[in-house]
Every structure is written in structure tokens, then in C-alpha cells.
Tab-separated table of C-alpha atoms in Angstrom:
chain	number	residue	atom	x	y	z
Y	22	UNK	CA	114.193	197.706	120.717
Y	23	UNK	CA	116.980	195.596	119.246
Y	24	UNK	CA	118.450	197.988	116.680
Y	25	UNK	CA	119.873	200.495	119.139
Y	26	UNK	CA	118.884	203.480	117.015
Y	27	UNK	CA	119.335	206.605	119.144
Y	28	UNK	CA	116.013	208.248	120.152
Y	29	UNK	CA	117.450	211.771	120.587
Y	30	UNK	CA	115.451	214.320	118.629
Y	31	UNK	CA	112.836	211.831	117.511
Y	32	UNK	CA	109.379	213.380	117.749
Y	33	UNK	CA	107.430	211.130	115.391
Y	34	UNK	CA	107.672	207.474	114.461
Y	35	UNK	CA	108.555	208.304	110.862
Y	36	UNK	CA	111.570	210.325	112.084
Y	37	UNK	CA	113.259	207.036	112.987
Y	38	UNK	CA	115.580	205.601	110.360
Y	39	UNK	CA	116.062	202.074	111.571
Y	40	UNK	CA	118.954	199.757	110.878
Y	41	UNK	CA	119.899	196.136	111.549
Y	42	UNK	CA	118.665	194.482	114.744
Y	43	UNK	CA	120.845	192.461	117.094
Y	44	UNK	CA	119.446	189.097	116.004
Y	45	UNK	CA	119.981	189.809	112.308
Y	46	UNK	CA	123.537	190.991	112.973
Y	47	UNK	CA	124.234	187.615	114.586
Y	48	UNK	CA	122.344	185.728	111.861
Y	49	UNK	CA	124.516	187.412	109.227
Y	50	UNK	CA	127.534	185.744	110.858
Y	51	UNK	CA	126.249	182.296	111.842
Y	52	UNK	CA	122.815	181.897	110.222
Y	53	UNK	CA	124.159	180.101	107.169
Y	54	UNK	CA	125.236	177.095	109.239
Y	55	UNK	CA	121.703	175.874	109.997
Y	56	UNK	CA	118.514	174.951	108.136
Y	57	UNK	CA	116.866	178.220	109.137
Y	58	UNK	CA	118.941	181.404	109.197
Y	59	UNK	CA	116.834	182.896	111.989
Y	60	UNK	CA	113.311	182.744	113.373
Y	61	UNK	CA	111.240	185.840	114.126
Y	62	UNK	CA	108.259	184.736	116.201
Y	63	UNK	CA	105.420	186.450	118.028
Y	64	UNK	CA	102.677	185.175	120.292
Y	65	UNK	CA	100.341	188.061	119.437
Y	66	UNK	CA	98.481	188.793	116.205
Y	67	UNK	CA	99.104	192.248	114.818
Y	68	UNK	CA	102.265	192.901	116.818
Y	69	UNK	CA	105.114	194.643	115.015
Y	70	UNK	CA	108.255	192.760	114.039
Y	71	UNK	CA	111.235	193.013	116.388
Y	72	UNK	CA	113.723	192.075	113.649
Y	73	UNK	CA	115.114	194.486	111.055
Y	74	UNK	CA	117.583	193.996	108.232
Y	75	UNK	CA	120.570	196.256	107.567
Y	76	UNK	CA	118.424	198.660	105.540
Y	77	UNK	CA	115.881	199.065	108.322
Y	78	UNK	CA	113.237	196.871	106.702
Y	79	UNK	CA	111.229	194.695	109.126
Y	80	UNK	CA	111.752	190.939	108.875
Y	81	UNK	CA	108.394	189.108	108.541
Y	82	UNK	CA	107.076	187.559	111.735
Y	83	UNK	CA	105.674	184.028	112.136
Y	84	UNK	CA	102.782	183.693	114.585
Y	85	UNK	CA	101.768	180.056	114.109
Y	86	UNK	CA	103.465	177.354	116.189
Y	87	UNK	CA	102.243	174.539	113.941
Y	88	UNK	CA	103.698	176.338	110.918
Y	89	UNK	CA	107.089	176.554	112.633
Y	90	UNK	CA	106.916	172.917	113.728
Y	91	UNK	CA	106.181	171.711	110.183
Y	92	UNK	CA	108.950	173.847	108.738
Y	93	UNK	CA	111.537	172.455	111.148
Y	94	UNK	CA	110.498	168.859	111.743
Y	95	UNK	CA	107.952	167.455	109.260
Y	96	UNK	CA	109.479	165.631	106.286
Y	97	UNK	CA	107.857	166.221	102.930
Y	98	UNK	CA	107.139	163.421	100.480
Y	99	UNK	CA	109.323	163.113	97.375
Y	100	UNK	CA	106.617	164.943	95.425
Y	101	UNK	CA	106.435	167.725	98.026
Y	102	UNK	CA	110.228	168.134	98.047
Y	103	UNK	CA	110.261	168.354	94.244
Y	104	UNK	CA	107.468	170.922	94.379
Y	105	UNK	CA	109.432	172.925	96.955
Y	106	UNK	CA	112.538	172.912	94.753
Y	107	UNK	CA	110.407	174.112	91.829
Y	108	UNK	CA	109.029	176.888	94.025
Y	109	UNK	CA	112.535	177.985	95.001
Y	110	UNK	CA	113.696	177.926	91.385
Y	111	UNK	CA	110.676	180.010	90.393
Y	112	UNK	CA	111.479	182.455	93.190
Y	113	UNK	CA	115.036	182.760	91.897
Y	114	UNK	CA	113.733	183.486	88.414
Y	115	UNK	CA	111.456	186.239	89.724
Y	116	UNK	CA	114.361	187.832	91.609
Y	117	UNK	CA	116.502	187.726	88.458
Y	118	UNK	CA	113.775	189.581	86.551
Y	119	UNK	CA	113.430	192.149	89.326
Y	120	UNK	CA	117.182	192.758	89.376
Y	121	UNK	CA	117.224	193.361	85.616
Y	122	UNK	CA	114.329	195.801	85.895
Y	123	UNK	CA	116.051	197.724	88.693
Y	124	UNK	CA	119.229	198.020	86.626
Y	125	UNK	CA	117.213	199.585	83.821
Y	126	UNK	CA	115.536	202.010	86.219
Y	127	UNK	CA	118.814	203.056	87.845
Y	128	UNK	CA	120.000	204.906	84.753
Y	129	UNK	CA	117.214	207.503	84.950
Y	130	UNK	CA	116.907	208.093	88.707
Y	131	UNK	CA	117.983	210.986	90.918
Y	132	UNK	CA	119.951	210.631	94.173
Y	133	UNK	CA	116.909	210.207	96.453
Y	134	UNK	CA	115.340	207.559	94.258
Y	135	UNK	CA	118.694	205.789	93.965
Y	136	UNK	CA	118.725	205.410	97.758
Y	137	UNK	CA	115.314	203.758	97.603
Y	138	UNK	CA	116.550	201.568	94.790
Y	139	UNK	CA	119.520	200.521	96.919
Y	140	UNK	CA	117.124	199.393	99.659
Y	141	UNK	CA	115.226	197.271	97.128
Y	142	UNK	CA	118.446	195.771	95.747
Y	143	UNK	CA	119.571	194.864	99.259
Y	144	UNK	CA	116.255	193.121	99.896
Y	145	UNK	CA	116.659	191.150	96.660
Y	146	UNK	CA	120.178	190.043	97.621
Y	147	UNK	CA	118.959	188.911	101.041
Y	148	UNK	CA	116.054	187.023	99.473
Y	149	UNK	CA	118.500	185.292	97.111
Y	150	UNK	CA	120.683	184.224	100.028
Y	151	UNK	CA	117.665	182.751	101.793
Y	152	UNK	CA	116.598	180.899	98.641
Y	153	UNK	CA	120.066	179.398	98.215
Y	154	UNK	CA	120.056	178.310	101.857
Y	155	UNK	CA	116.616	176.716	101.532
Y	156	UNK	CA	117.686	174.901	98.358
Y	157	UNK	CA	120.778	173.517	100.081
Y	158	UNK	CA	118.646	172.068	102.893
Y	159	UNK	CA	115.571	171.005	100.913
Y	160	UNK	CA	116.751	167.422	100.353
Y	161	UNK	CA	118.503	166.951	103.700
Y	162	UNK	CA	116.586	164.953	106.336
Y	163	UNK	CA	114.984	166.898	109.162
Y	164	UNK	CA	115.706	166.058	112.828
Y	165	UNK	CA	113.896	163.056	114.294
Y	166	UNK	CA	112.160	164.148	117.504
Y	167	UNK	CA	109.644	162.638	119.923
Y	168	UNK	CA	107.283	165.628	119.882
Y	169	UNK	CA	104.181	165.733	117.690
Y	170	UNK	CA	102.629	168.652	115.831
Y	171	UNK	CA	99.448	168.307	117.915
Y	172	UNK	CA	101.423	169.371	120.999
Y	173	UNK	CA	101.836	172.826	119.479
Y	174	UNK	CA	98.634	173.310	117.471
Y	175	UNK	CA	95.095	174.007	118.575
Y	176	UNK	CA	93.638	176.617	120.885
Y	177	UNK	CA	95.449	177.595	124.075
Y	178	UNK	CA	93.598	177.510	127.391
Y	179	UNK	CA	95.266	180.825	128.283
Y	180	UNK	CA	98.199	182.995	127.236
Y	181	UNK	CA	100.244	181.307	129.983
Y	182	UNK	CA	99.632	177.946	128.320
Y	183	UNK	CA	100.289	179.391	124.853
Y	184	UNK	CA	103.586	181.059	125.733
Y	185	UNK	CA	104.748	177.887	127.467
Y	186	UNK	CA	104.127	175.928	124.278
Y	187	UNK	CA	106.122	178.529	122.340
Y	188	UNK	CA	109.014	178.131	124.765
Y	189	UNK	CA	108.943	174.347	124.366
Y	190	UNK	CA	109.051	174.712	120.577
Y	191	UNK	CA	111.920	177.208	120.785
Y	192	UNK	CA	113.865	174.759	122.942
Y	193	UNK	CA	113.376	172.049	120.299
Y	194	UNK	CA	114.551	174.384	117.533
Y	195	UNK	CA	117.744	175.181	119.445
Y	196	UNK	CA	118.312	171.630	120.692
Y	197	UNK	CA	118.197	170.205	117.156
Y	198	UNK	CA	120.395	173.036	115.828
Y	199	UNK	CA	117.686	173.860	113.304
Y	200	UNK	CA	118.489	177.518	113.949
Y	201	UNK	CA	120.748	179.419	116.328
Y	202	UNK	CA	119.012	182.774	116.265
Y	203	UNK	CA	115.462	183.325	117.533
Y	204	UNK	CA	113.470	186.413	118.467
Y	205	UNK	CA	110.210	185.786	120.319
Y	206	UNK	CA	107.862	188.713	120.857
Y	207	UNK	CA	105.532	188.318	123.832
Y	208	UNK	CA	102.378	190.269	123.092
Y	209	UNK	CA	99.745	191.847	125.294
Y	210	UNK	CA	97.813	189.385	127.422
Y	211	UNK	CA	94.189	189.047	128.424
Y	212	UNK	CA	92.852	187.684	131.715
Y	213	UNK	CA	90.937	184.754	130.182
Y	214	UNK	CA	91.723	181.440	131.844
Y	215	UNK	CA	94.202	182.785	134.412
Y	216	UNK	CA	93.008	182.843	138.050
Y	217	UNK	CA	93.542	186.183	139.773
Y	218	UNK	CA	93.597	188.265	136.597
Y	219	UNK	CA	90.560	190.511	136.244
Y	220	UNK	CA	91.494	193.301	133.813
Y	221	UNK	CA	93.383	193.425	130.522
Y	222	UNK	CA	97.172	193.610	130.421
Y	223	UNK	CA	97.220	196.959	128.584
Y	224	UNK	CA	94.771	198.461	131.071
Y	225	UNK	CA	96.902	197.249	133.978
Y	226	UNK	CA	100.118	198.611	132.458
Y	227	UNK	CA	98.561	202.101	132.151
Y	228	UNK	CA	97.779	202.108	135.844
Y	229	UNK	CA	98.199	205.830	136.623
Y	230	UNK	CA	99.505	204.738	140.050
Y	231	UNK	CA	96.200	203.076	140.871
Y	232	UNK	CA	97.140	200.403	143.489
Y	233	UNK	CA	94.566	197.900	142.242
Y	234	UNK	CA	95.841	198.122	138.662
Y	235	UNK	CA	99.451	197.907	139.835
Y	236	UNK	CA	98.557	194.729	141.719
Y	237	UNK	CA	97.049	193.296	138.529
Y	238	UNK	CA	100.133	194.300	136.524
Y	239	UNK	CA	102.334	192.552	139.080
Y	240	UNK	CA	100.296	189.373	138.601
Y	241	UNK	CA	100.765	189.531	134.826
Y	242	UNK	CA	104.484	190.114	135.157
Y	243	UNK	CA	104.884	187.333	137.711
Y	244	UNK	CA	103.260	184.886	135.283
Y	245	UNK	CA	105.566	186.105	132.513
Y	246	UNK	CA	108.624	185.544	134.682
Y	247	UNK	CA	107.406	182.130	135.811
Y	248	UNK	CA	107.077	181.150	132.144
Y	249	UNK	CA	110.525	182.531	131.399
Y	250	UNK	CA	112.054	180.727	134.384
Y	251	UNK	CA	110.512	177.500	133.106
Y	252	UNK	CA	112.137	178.121	129.716
Y	253	UNK	CA	115.545	178.598	131.337
Y	254	UNK	CA	115.000	175.339	133.233
Y	255	UNK	CA	114.235	173.575	129.927
Y	256	UNK	CA	117.507	174.828	128.447
Y	257	UNK	CA	119.456	173.931	131.571
Y	258	UNK	CA	117.998	170.405	131.603
Y	259	UNK	CA	119.027	169.870	127.968
Y	260	UNK	CA	122.558	168.512	128.212
Y	261	UNK	CA	125.150	168.979	125.490
Y	262	UNK	CA	128.858	168.339	125.172
Y	263	UNK	CA	130.626	170.607	127.615
Y	264	UNK	CA	127.534	171.697	129.535
Y	265	UNK	CA	123.887	172.477	128.916
Y	266	UNK	CA	121.976	174.215	126.155
Y	267	UNK	CA	121.648	177.180	128.525
Y	268	UNK	CA	125.432	177.369	128.904
Y	269	UNK	CA	125.719	177.676	125.131
Y	270	UNK	CA	122.773	180.038	124.531
Y	271	UNK	CA	122.555	183.759	125.244
Y	272	UNK	CA	118.989	184.409	126.433
Y	273	UNK	CA	117.850	188.028	126.609
Y	274	UNK	CA	114.510	189.120	128.082
Y	275	UNK	CA	113.848	192.811	127.539
Y	276	UNK	CA	111.180	195.480	127.429
Y	277	UNK	CA	111.167	198.783	125.593
Y	278	UNK	CA	109.421	200.501	128.511
Y	279	UNK	CA	110.714	201.132	132.011
Y	280	UNK	CA	107.336	202.579	133.037
Y	281	UNK	CA	104.525	201.694	130.653
Y	282	UNK	CA	102.085	203.970	132.460
Y	283	UNK	CA	104.220	206.981	131.482
Y	284	UNK	CA	105.493	205.463	128.207
Y	285	UNK	CA	108.981	206.007	129.626
Y	286	UNK	CA	111.809	204.222	127.812
Y	287	UNK	CA	114.517	204.786	130.425
Y	288	UNK	CA	115.628	202.499	133.289
Y	289	UNK	CA	114.642	199.420	131.326
Y	290	UNK	CA	114.287	195.992	132.976
Y	291	UNK	CA	116.804	193.770	131.167
Y	292	UNK	CA	117.460	190.103	131.960
Y	293	UNK	CA	120.400	188.221	130.441
Y	294	UNK	CA	120.925	184.522	131.166
Y	295	UNK	CA	123.219	181.745	129.977
Y	296	UNK	CA	125.697	182.122	127.168
Y	297	UNK	CA	128.806	181.452	129.221
Y	298	UNK	CA	128.743	184.844	130.940
Y	299	UNK	CA	129.870	185.216	134.546
Y	300	UNK	CA	126.544	186.429	135.856
Y	301	UNK	CA	126.551	188.486	139.043
Y	302	UNK	CA	122.872	188.811	139.879
Y	303	UNK	CA	121.019	192.121	139.792
Y	304	UNK	CA	123.149	195.023	138.550
Y	305	UNK	CA	122.019	198.642	138.888
Y	306	UNK	CA	123.296	201.416	136.639
Y	307	UNK	CA	122.968	205.196	136.829
Y	308	UNK	CA	119.230	205.909	136.913
Y	309	UNK	CA	119.675	209.515	135.730
Y	310	UNK	CA	122.232	208.943	132.974
Y	311	UNK	CA	121.389	205.533	131.567
Y	312	UNK	CA	123.995	203.572	129.675
Y	313	UNK	CA	122.852	202.800	126.122
Y	314	UNK	CA	121.391	199.307	125.880
Y	315	UNK	CA	123.538	198.954	122.762
Y	316	UNK	CA	126.600	198.743	125.027
Y	317	UNK	CA	125.215	195.408	126.224
Y	318	UNK	CA	124.455	194.352	122.656
Y	319	UNK	CA	128.071	195.039	121.655
Y	320	UNK	CA	129.224	192.803	124.528
Y	321	UNK	CA	126.852	190.049	123.441
Y	322	UNK	CA	128.172	190.227	119.877
Y	323	UNK	CA	131.715	189.865	121.171
Y	324	UNK	CA	130.658	186.785	123.146
Y	325	UNK	CA	129.454	185.300	119.852
Y	326	UNK	CA	132.992	185.756	118.557
Y	327	UNK	CA	132.055	188.714	116.370
Y	328	UNK	CA	134.843	191.279	116.291
Y	329	UNK	CA	133.218	194.628	117.033
Y	330	UNK	CA	133.450	197.461	119.543
Y	331	UNK	CA	130.111	199.050	118.719
Y	332	UNK	CA	126.491	198.455	117.826
Y	333	UNK	CA	123.718	200.947	117.113
Y	334	UNK	CA	124.035	203.966	119.395
Y	335	UNK	CA	126.557	202.344	121.755
Y	336	UNK	CA	129.146	204.492	123.507
Y	337	UNK	CA	131.336	201.540	124.402
Y	338	UNK	CA	131.152	197.896	125.420
Y	339	UNK	CA	129.522	196.907	128.710
Y	340	UNK	CA	132.296	195.489	130.891
Y	341	UNK	CA	130.511	195.059	134.223
Y	342	UNK	CA	130.314	191.286	133.816
Y	343	UNK	CA	132.501	188.628	132.234
């Protein structure tokens, strides 16, 4: 979804050789300036990661709000901080041992195995960078906020309630500059606790043009957009120097399917808000010859101040808005 790897000729999932995702490309540039390089979150258990590093390895996903809250806002005791520093030092030692072992292996490997070894070495380097970043922040005080962990823990009354609590936590993470890069995967929903919903989300999305299922799908999607609109309001209400948090945050809502019933990945519904763009409402593109979504990603990277004219399978930079 966010790597922009071209689908042409792909017949099986294992034909895809993924590469870095949009969020990790941004995190590589600005992630070192905050406590957390990036957050990869998901509201659904078992859902695949949306973030990938530059070797096409998925970035682990966090699915617990309370875990995220504690990581960002709960101060450890002196003993806990010391234990955390010991853990990081131990992690560094393990990585050093792994690097030495890989160097020994490299002498006896063929070309194919050397490529695999390169992937492992890249993962080790990235892990080292994260360890150094965590060490640098371990003894710095965390932001003082009014919210409590109990506001984000416990069982949700419905997925609408749960996703709203995720959005509130994401706003806090951005507002306190604890991180500047977040991916939030919204999983499949169930009808429990939501008036008007009678069948499962997946069942509704594979409607086969059944009007009753389409009506149910519309209800699900309306709730999703109401949640998302509430999130944009939260960002807009959060004032910062020179504007609002929304003015300073690129917010992308996207789906990998234009028609889930047909598993069609063309004519995708894409929503971009905030970020200082000159938004012009709903923009339609050629429905027969779709522009690569990566053209938009390249434009977003430029807005971050990253000098690039391409990303993934882009054929240019989207210029239809400022």
C-alpha cells in the first residue's frame, strides 16, 4: 500500500519484492529528532504491517493503546530507567556478536546467500540506530499531559469507540512531538455495539452488488469517515505557533482496494488533509489509466522538504494541487 511497488506481472504474493514504505522514508529523514522514530499501529489483531524498511522487511506493529501510552508518557522510576539502560546495552552486545558472526559467514557464501546476508546486516544496522536513539532519550523526562492511561486501556464498547480512542492517542503523540511519523492500520470491523450494523464488515465489503450488503457497507464506511473527521477536528483544534497541528501534519487516509467485492486495486479512494497543501476538494483522475499513487507520495515527500522526484513506481510528481 505505502511502498509503491509496481503490481505489473505479479501473480502470487511471493512474486512481490517489497521496498521501503512512505512512512519509513520520512522517518529516515526526521525520525531521529524525536523520542520515537516512528509508530506503526493497528486496531486489529492479526493484521499485516503497513510499514516496511528499505530491504522490504515489515516493521513490527503495536496493537495495544496502553502499551503506546506507557512508552510515550509514563515515567519510569530510577530503578526502571537503570534496568532499561542495561537492557539497551545488552541489546547492543547481542547485535555486536551477530555482526561478527555474519562477517565470518560472508567469506564462504555465494551471491544469492550474500544478498540474504545483506538484508540481515541492514536489519542489524537499523536496530543499532534505534537502540542509540532509545539510549539518548532514556533519561530525558517524558511530556507532562492531563490524560491518564485508563482513558486508553480496557475493553472498547465497539470498534467506533476503540478507533476514536486510538485517534485521541495519536493526537497526543503528535502534539507532544513524541514522534512525527505514525501509520495507523484500521482493521476489519464487526457489528457489535453499533446501531444499524447487522452483518460483518468483510461480508458487507464482498457484496456481489447485493443492495442490502451495499447499504451495510455504506454504514460501516460512514462511521469510519465520521471517526476520521473527528480526528481532523482534534488536530485543527490543537493550536501551535503559526497555525494548528493539522496545518503542520500531512494526514493520509487510503485503501488498497477501489472495489473490495472484486478485489480491484484501481480507482482507489484517497483522502489527503492538512500539511500546508492548497486543497481543492474532490479531484478525479483518469479512471481507465490511473496515475500511480506513488506520484502523490513523491509530492508528499517534497512537502516534507525531502529532495526527490520519485518514489516506488512513480512516473512523476503529482502537481494537481499546491
